[in-house]
Each structure stands twice: as structure tokens, then as C-alpha cells.
Amino acid sequence: MRSFLWMLAIDRIHTKEFLIKRGLKLQNILIGCPWCERVPERANHLFFKCKFIEGFWYKIFNWWEAEWESVEGFDEFYTLCYNMKLVGIRKSLWLISISTACWTVWLVRNGLVFERKMMTMETLIFQSKMRALLWIRSVYDGLLMQESSWRICSNRMFKDQCMWDSK
Ligand SMILES: [Zn+2]
């Protein structure tokens, strides 16, 4: 996932437009954005600017009680996420959450493009949250989180319930 994020940061994700520009002929694959099919699939659009994916980020930000703002690409997205007013463990969980969300967008996109696996906004959000939870559990052993409260509101969980043993 780290290398994936790095590729996203330097605009080297193998989107359809990226491959076509490098001379690859895509057979039996529509070249449009898999979410809206209105513009050629390129990273900035696929991950941040497509109306569908903006709806996704709106919900992910909302889950953290934060406000989504439209961004032009990864740089702005990263700045927006990094500047979120969170400290310590919460900041770390937030960054894990948005990283797994980016990764999930790509995995779901691949499923849609290569296996024609249908998906809904709910699936995309559910998979992002569960993937984040798995990662967090493997990183922070002492962090006791309930799956249900994590899915509902990640941020409030830490205000209402003192689940983190900070020692
Ligand atoms: Zn689109």
C-alpha cells in the first residue's frame, strides 16, 4: 500500500489514460472513468474529482466529523488530510483511514474494470472502513475498538469512550 500511495503521489498509477499514453492498446476495455464513464480515466479524476468519488470522500470525511473540500489532485488531497486538526493517535488513525480509503478505491476500481464486479457506494465505504480497522489492529495492539462503533463514527469513539490505554 505504501508503494501504491507513492505511485499515486507521483502520478504513476496505471490508469487507462496512463497506459494508452504509453502506447498500450486496451482491448475490450472502455477507456472512460469506471464511476461516471464521462471522461477518460486518469488518476486525479478517478481518485478525487469524479462526482461519484467526491461523494465517497464526503462520506469518509463525515465519518471523521470533518468537512470535505474539493481538491485538484493528490497534493491538495494530502494537504487537506494532513492539516486535519487531530493529534496523537487520532491523527495516526485518520491517516491510516484515508490511506486505506485510497487503496480501496483502487481495488474496487480493478474489480470493476477487470472482473466487472459491481459495487455500490455502501460497499466502497464499508470496505474502506474494515480495511482501516484491520490495519489499525495490526499496528496498535493495545487499541480496543468495537467494529460497530468504528464503522459508525471513528472520531467520536475516542471522545465518548476511553478505550485507548495510553501507557
Ligand atoms: Zn468519473
Short mmCIF file of C-alpha atoms and ligand atoms in Angstrom, two decimals:
data_model
loop_
_atom_site.label_atom_id
_atom_site.label_comp_id
_atom_site.label_asym_id
_atom_site.label_seq_id
_atom_site.Cartn_x
_atom_site.Cartn_y
_atom_site.Cartn_z
CA MET A 1 0.00 0.00 0.00
CA ARG A 2 2.92 2.33 0.68
CA SER A 3 4.23 1.90 -2.81
CA PHE A 4 0.74 2.39 -4.16
CA LEU A 5 0.43 5.71 -2.32
CA TRP A 6 3.82 6.74 -3.61
CA MET A 7 2.75 5.97 -7.18
CA LEU A 8 -0.42 7.96 -6.60
CA ALA A 9 1.62 10.88 -5.27
CA ILE A 10 3.88 10.96 -8.33
CA ASP A 11 1.03 10.28 -10.76
CA ARG A 12 2.21 6.86 -11.92
CA ILE A 13 -0.91 4.83 -11.24
CA HIS A 14 -1.68 2.64 -14.21
CA THR A 15 -4.97 4.17 -15.16
CA LYS A 16 -6.32 3.63 -18.66
CA GLU A 17 -5.13 7.04 -19.85
CA PHE A 18 -1.68 6.42 -18.38
CA LEU A 19 -1.39 3.12 -20.27
CA ILE A 20 -2.76 4.48 -23.56
CA LYS A 21 -0.29 7.38 -23.46
CA ARG A 22 2.46 4.80 -23.21
CA GLY A 23 1.27 3.01 -26.29
CA LEU A 24 -0.73 0.17 -24.77
CA LYS A 25 -3.78 -0.93 -26.71
CA LEU A 26 -6.65 -1.68 -24.39
CA GLN A 27 -8.85 -4.33 -25.88
CA ASN A 28 -12.41 -4.79 -24.76
CA ILE A 29 -11.97 -2.19 -22.07
CA LEU A 30 -13.81 1.11 -22.17
CA ILE A 31 -11.39 3.96 -21.67
CA GLY A 32 -13.69 6.08 -19.55
CA CYS A 33 -13.75 6.62 -15.83
CA PRO A 34 -15.40 3.49 -14.39
CA TRP A 35 -17.53 5.55 -11.99
CA CYS A 36 -19.10 8.04 -14.41
CA GLU A 37 -17.85 6.98 -17.87
CA ARG A 38 -17.86 10.63 -18.91
CA VAL A 39 -14.17 11.43 -19.16
CA PRO A 40 -11.03 9.36 -19.84
CA GLU A 41 -9.82 7.58 -16.75
CA ARG A 42 -6.92 9.47 -15.21
CA ALA A 43 -5.76 9.41 -11.59
CA ASN A 44 -6.85 12.88 -10.50
CA HIS A 45 -10.33 12.30 -11.77
CA LEU A 46 -10.64 8.68 -10.67
CA PHE A 47 -9.49 9.31 -7.12
CA PHE A 48 -10.58 12.85 -6.35
CA LYS A 49 -12.53 14.81 -8.92
CA CYS A 50 -15.21 12.47 -10.21
CA LYS A 51 -18.60 13.41 -8.77
CA PHE A 52 -19.09 9.85 -7.56
CA ILE A 53 -15.77 9.74 -5.76
CA GLU A 54 -16.36 13.18 -4.26
CA GLY A 55 -19.48 11.71 -2.71
CA PHE A 56 -17.32 8.94 -1.31
CA TRP A 57 -14.81 11.37 0.23
CA TYR A 58 -17.62 13.47 1.58
CA LYS A 59 -18.85 10.42 3.47
CA ILE A 60 -15.39 9.35 4.65
CA PHE A 61 -14.72 12.86 5.96
CA ASN A 62 -18.13 12.96 7.54
CA TRP A 63 -17.34 9.72 9.32
CA TRP A 64 -14.50 11.63 10.98
CA GLU A 65 -16.73 14.64 11.59
CA ALA A 66 -14.69 16.63 9.11
CA GLU A 67 -15.64 18.61 6.06
CA TRP A 68 -14.66 17.53 2.60
CA GLU A 69 -13.33 20.19 0.26
CA SER A 70 -12.87 19.68 -3.46
CA VAL A 71 -9.26 19.11 -4.46
CA GLU A 72 -7.44 19.12 -7.79
CA GLY A 73 -5.21 16.15 -7.13
CA PHE A 74 -3.11 14.20 -4.68
CA ASP A 75 -1.05 17.14 -3.41
CA GLU A 76 -4.09 19.11 -2.35
CA PHE A 77 -5.75 16.00 -1.02
CA TYR A 78 -2.75 15.14 1.11
CA THR A 79 -2.50 18.72 2.44
CA LEU A 80 -6.19 18.69 3.30
CA CYS A 81 -5.88 15.38 5.15
CA TYR A 82 -2.63 16.23 6.84
CA ASN A 83 -3.93 19.56 8.11
CA MET A 84 -6.88 17.97 9.87
CA LYS A 85 -6.92 19.20 13.43
CA LEU A 86 -6.23 15.93 15.15
CA VAL A 87 -3.36 14.99 17.39
CA GLY A 88 -1.55 11.87 18.52
CA ILE A 89 -3.22 8.55 17.99
CA ARG A 90 -6.26 10.08 16.35
CA LYS A 91 -4.12 11.72 13.70
CA SER A 92 -2.46 8.41 13.03
CA LEU A 93 -5.80 6.58 12.76
CA TRP A 94 -7.09 9.28 10.46
CA LEU A 95 -4.10 8.98 8.13
CA ILE A 96 -4.46 5.21 8.11
CA SER A 97 -8.14 5.63 7.30
CA ILE A 98 -7.61 7.85 4.31
CA SER A 99 -4.73 5.71 3.05
CA THR A 100 -6.84 2.57 3.17
CA ALA A 101 -9.66 4.50 1.51
CA CYS A 102 -7.40 5.41 -1.45
CA TRP A 103 -6.22 1.81 -1.68
CA THR A 104 -9.79 0.51 -1.53
CA VAL A 105 -10.85 2.87 -4.33
CA TRP A 106 -8.13 1.33 -6.49
CA LEU A 107 -9.02 -2.27 -5.59
CA VAL A 108 -12.71 -1.71 -6.22
CA ARG A 109 -11.86 0.04 -9.50
CA ASN A 110 -9.80 -3.00 -10.54
CA GLY A 111 -12.65 -5.34 -9.68
CA LEU A 112 -14.97 -3.23 -11.77
CA VAL A 113 -12.63 -2.95 -14.76
CA PHE A 114 -11.20 -6.46 -14.88
CA GLU A 115 -13.90 -8.64 -13.37
CA ARG A 116 -16.93 -6.43 -13.96
CA LYS A 117 -17.68 -6.72 -10.26
CA MET A 118 -20.45 -4.33 -9.49
CA MET A 119 -20.21 -2.21 -6.42
CA THR A 120 -22.20 0.41 -4.60
CA MET A 121 -21.18 3.44 -2.58
CA GLU A 122 -22.04 1.46 0.56
CA THR A 123 -19.68 -1.37 -0.38
CA LEU A 124 -16.89 1.07 -1.10
CA ILE A 125 -17.31 2.75 2.26
CA PHE A 126 -17.73 -0.49 4.17
CA GLN A 127 -14.59 -1.99 2.62
CA SER A 128 -12.57 1.16 3.35
CA LYS A 129 -13.58 1.18 6.99
CA MET A 130 -12.96 -2.52 7.51
CA ARG A 131 -9.59 -2.39 5.79
CA ALA A 132 -8.61 0.55 8.03
CA LEU A 133 -9.72 -1.38 11.09
CA LEU A 134 -7.62 -4.41 10.13
CA TRP A 135 -4.58 -2.23 9.60
CA ILE A 136 -5.09 -0.39 12.88
CA ARG A 137 -5.50 -3.63 14.78
CA SER A 138 -2.25 -4.93 13.40
CA VAL A 139 -0.39 -1.70 14.21
CA TYR A 140 -1.86 -0.88 17.62
CA ASP A 141 -2.17 -3.95 19.74
CA GLY A 142 -3.43 -2.09 22.79
CA LEU A 143 -6.22 -0.36 20.99
CA LEU A 144 -9.54 -1.95 21.76
CA MET A 145 -12.10 -0.99 19.24
CA GLN A 146 -15.51 -2.28 18.57
CA GLU A 147 -16.20 -2.91 14.96
CA SER A 148 -19.67 -1.43 15.13
CA SER A 149 -18.67 1.84 16.77
CA TRP A 150 -15.70 2.19 14.43
CA ARG A 151 -17.99 1.94 11.44
CA ILE A 152 -20.43 4.49 12.77
CA CYS A 153 -18.13 7.21 13.96
CA SER A 154 -14.41 6.81 14.26
CA ASN A 155 -13.73 10.17 15.87
CA ARG A 156 -16.49 10.30 18.43
CA MET A 157 -15.49 6.87 19.61
CA PHE A 158 -12.45 8.41 21.24
CA LYS A 159 -14.36 11.21 22.87
CA ASP A 160 -17.12 9.07 24.35
CA GLN A 161 -15.24 6.00 25.29
CA CYS A 162 -11.83 5.81 26.78
CA MET A 163 -10.68 2.71 25.02
CA TRP A 164 -7.09 3.55 24.48
CA ASP A 165 -4.60 2.55 27.09
CA SER A 166 -2.06 5.29 26.67
CA LYS A 167 0.57 3.78 28.96
ZN ZN B 1 -15.76 9.89 -13.29
#
